[in-house]
CSV table of C-alpha atoms in Angstrom, one decimal:
chain,number,residue,atom,x,y,z
N,20,MET,CA,9.8,54.5,25.9
N,21,ILE,CA,12.3,52.4,23.6
N,22,LYS,CA,13.9,51.0,26.9
N,23,ASN,CA,10.3,49.8,28.0
N,24,ARG,CA,9.7,47.9,24.8
N,25,VAL,CA,13.1,46.1,25.0
N,26,ARG,CA,12.5,45.2,28.6
N,27,CYS,CA,9.0,44.1,27.7
N,28,ALA,CA,10.0,42.1,24.8
N,29,SER,CA,12.7,40.5,26.8
N,30,ILE,CA,10.5,39.3,29.5
N,31,VAL,CA,7.9,38.0,27.1
N,32,LEU,CA,10.7,36.2,25.1
N,33,GLY,CA,12.2,34.8,28.5
N,34,VAL,CA,8.8,33.7,29.7
N,35,LEU,CA,8.2,32.1,26.2
N,36,GLY,CA,11.7,30.2,26.4
N,37,VAL,CA,11.0,29.0,29.8
N,38,GLY,CA,7.9,27.8,28.7
N,39,CYS,CA,9.2,25.9,25.7
N,40,ILE,CA,11.9,24.4,28.0
N,41,VAL,CA,9.6,22.9,30.5
N,42,ALA,CA,7.0,21.8,27.6
N,43,GLY,CA,10.3,19.9,26.1
N,44,VAL,CA,11.3,18.4,29.5
N,45,LEU,CA,7.8,17.3,30.0
N,46,LEU,CA,7.5,15.8,26.5
N,47,ILE,CA,11.0,14.0,26.8
N,48,VAL,CA,9.8,12.5,30.4
N,49,ILE,CA,6.1,11.6,29.7
N,50,GLY,CA,6.0,11.8,25.8
N,51,ASP,CA,7.7,8.5,25.1
N,52,SER,CA,5.4,6.5,27.4
N,53,VAL,CA,2.2,8.1,25.9
N,54,VAL,CA,3.5,7.3,22.3
N,55,ASP,CA,4.2,4.0,23.2
N,56,LYS,CA,0.8,3.5,24.8
N,57,ILE,CA,-0.9,4.9,21.7
N,58,ILE,CA,1.3,2.4,19.4
N,59,GLU,CA,0.7,-0.4,21.5
N,60,LYS,CA,-3.2,0.2,21.4
N,61,GLU,CA,-3.5,0.9,17.6
N,62,CYS,CA,-0.8,-1.5,16.3
N,63,GLN,CA,-2.5,-4.7,17.5
N,64,LEU,CA,-4.6,-6.3,15.2
N,65,ARG,CA,-7.6,-6.3,17.0
N,66,GLU,CA,-11.2,-5.8,16.1
N,67,GLY,CA,-12.1,-2.0,16.5
N,68,THR,CA,-8.6,-0.6,15.6
N,69,LEU,CA,-7.6,1.3,12.5
N,70,LEU,CA,-4.8,-1.3,11.9
N,71,TYR,CA,-7.3,-4.0,11.8
N,72,LYS,CA,-9.9,-2.0,9.6
N,73,ASN,CA,-7.1,-1.3,7.2
N,74,TRP,CA,-5.8,-4.8,7.3
N,75,LEU,CA,-9.3,-6.4,6.7
N,76,SER,CA,-10.0,-4.3,3.7
N,77,PRO,CA,-7.0,-2.5,2.3
N,78,PRO,CA,-7.9,1.5,1.5
N,79,ILE,CA,-5.6,1.2,-1.6
N,80,THR,CA,-6.5,0.0,-4.9
N,81,ILE,CA,-4.1,-2.7,-6.2
N,82,TYR,CA,-3.5,-2.8,-10.1
N,83,MET,CA,-1.9,-5.3,-12.3
N,84,SER,CA,-0.7,-4.8,-15.5
N,85,VAL,CA,0.0,-7.5,-18.0
N,86,TYR,CA,2.0,-7.4,-21.3
N,87,VAL,CA,1.6,-10.3,-23.9
N,88,PHE,CA,3.8,-11.2,-26.9
N,89,ASP,CA,2.0,-12.2,-30.0
N,90,LEU,CA,3.7,-14.6,-32.2
N,91,LYS,CA,3.1,-13.3,-36.0
N,92,ASN,CA,4.7,-16.3,-37.7
N,93,PRO,CA,3.8,-19.5,-36.1
N,94,VAL,CA,3.8,-21.8,-38.9
N,95,GLU,CA,7.5,-20.6,-39.9
N,96,PHE,CA,8.6,-20.9,-36.0
N,97,LEU,CA,7.1,-24.5,-35.9
N,98,ASN,CA,9.4,-25.2,-39.0
N,99,GLY,CA,12.6,-23.7,-37.2
N,100,ALA,CA,12.3,-19.9,-38.3
N,101,LYS,CA,13.2,-17.3,-35.8
N,102,PRO,CA,9.9,-16.0,-33.9
N,103,LEU,CA,8.4,-12.8,-34.8
N,104,LEU,CA,7.1,-11.4,-31.6
N,105,ILE,CA,5.0,-8.2,-31.1
N,106,GLU,CA,4.4,-6.9,-27.6
N,107,TYR,CA,0.9,-5.9,-26.8
N,108,GLY,CA,-0.4,-4.1,-23.6
N,109,PRO,CA,-1.2,-3.2,-20.9
N,110,PHE,CA,-3.9,-5.2,-20.0
N,111,VAL,CA,-5.0,-3.8,-16.7
N,112,TYR,CA,-6.7,-5.7,-14.0
N,113,LYS,CA,-8.0,-4.3,-10.5
N,114,GLU,CA,-7.2,-6.9,-7.7
N,115,GLN,CA,-9.5,-7.2,-4.9
N,116,ARG,CA,-8.7,-8.8,-1.8
N,117,THR,CA,-11.2,-9.8,0.7
N,118,LYS,CA,-10.6,-11.7,4.1
N,119,THR,CA,-12.8,-14.5,4.7
N,120,ASN,CA,-13.3,-17.1,7.5
N,121,LEU,CA,-11.8,-15.2,10.1
N,122,ARG,CA,-11.1,-17.1,13.3
N,123,THR,CA,-9.2,-15.9,16.5
N,124,TYR,CA,-7.7,-18.1,19.1
N,125,GLU,CA,-7.1,-18.0,22.8
N,126,ASN,CA,-3.4,-17.6,22.1
N,127,ASP,CA,-3.9,-14.1,20.3
N,128,THR,CA,-3.5,-15.7,16.8
N,129,LEU,CA,-6.0,-15.7,14.1
N,130,SER,CA,-6.5,-17.4,10.6
N,131,TYR,CA,-8.3,-16.5,7.7
N,132,GLN,CA,-8.5,-17.1,3.8
N,133,GLU,CA,-7.8,-14.3,1.4
N,134,PRO,CA,-9.2,-15.1,-1.9
N,135,ARG,CA,-8.0,-12.6,-4.8
N,136,GLN,CA,-10.4,-11.6,-7.7
N,137,TYR,CA,-9.0,-9.8,-10.7
N,138,ILE,CA,-11.4,-7.6,-12.5
N,139,PHE,CA,-10.6,-6.2,-15.8
N,140,ASP,CA,-10.3,-2.1,-16.2
N,141,ARG,CA,-10.8,-1.4,-19.5
N,142,SER,CA,-10.5,2.5,-19.3
N,143,GLN,CA,-6.8,1.8,-18.2
N,144,SER,CA,-6.0,-0.9,-20.6
N,145,THR,CA,-4.8,-0.5,-24.3
N,146,TYR,CA,-6.9,-3.4,-25.7
N,147,ASP,CA,-10.1,-5.2,-25.0
N,148,GLU,CA,-10.2,-8.1,-22.9
N,149,THR,CA,-11.0,-10.3,-25.9
N,150,PHE,CA,-8.0,-9.5,-27.8
N,151,LYS,CA,-6.6,-12.7,-29.4
N,152,PHE,CA,-2.8,-13.5,-29.7
N,153,THR,CA,-0.7,-16.7,-30.2
N,154,THR,CA,2.2,-17.3,-28.0
N,155,ILE,CA,4.8,-19.8,-27.4
N,156,ASN,CA,4.1,-22.8,-25.3
N,157,VAL,CA,7.8,-22.8,-23.4
N,158,ILE,CA,7.0,-25.9,-21.5
N,159,TYR,CA,6.1,-27.7,-24.8
N,160,MET,CA,9.4,-26.6,-26.4
């Protein structure tokens, strides 16, 4: 009885092993060409591909955090004193990118414009957008 189970298990494992070897050889032989065709099809920046859709309108949200330095002693600083600076922030802005004026050309190139818009995100910012601060005009110095 135990010998029959061992024999049956050996046959099953042998068949599975041969099946895995055959599948591995087939993947090596035809897998590369299939993967190359899929990559070639999906990685072209052509309308209708996933890459084009994600390129046209990126699926991730881009945030920009801004920190400012408030000059607390502007009059004294103008008279030669050391500046007293206090850092405030972050002021968080959500960046929106939209590609416009898309044009495709016969030589498989395209052109576009990408204006960027920044929208203040109060929920992630420490201070309101109307926060007033005094800063040093480095160019004027």
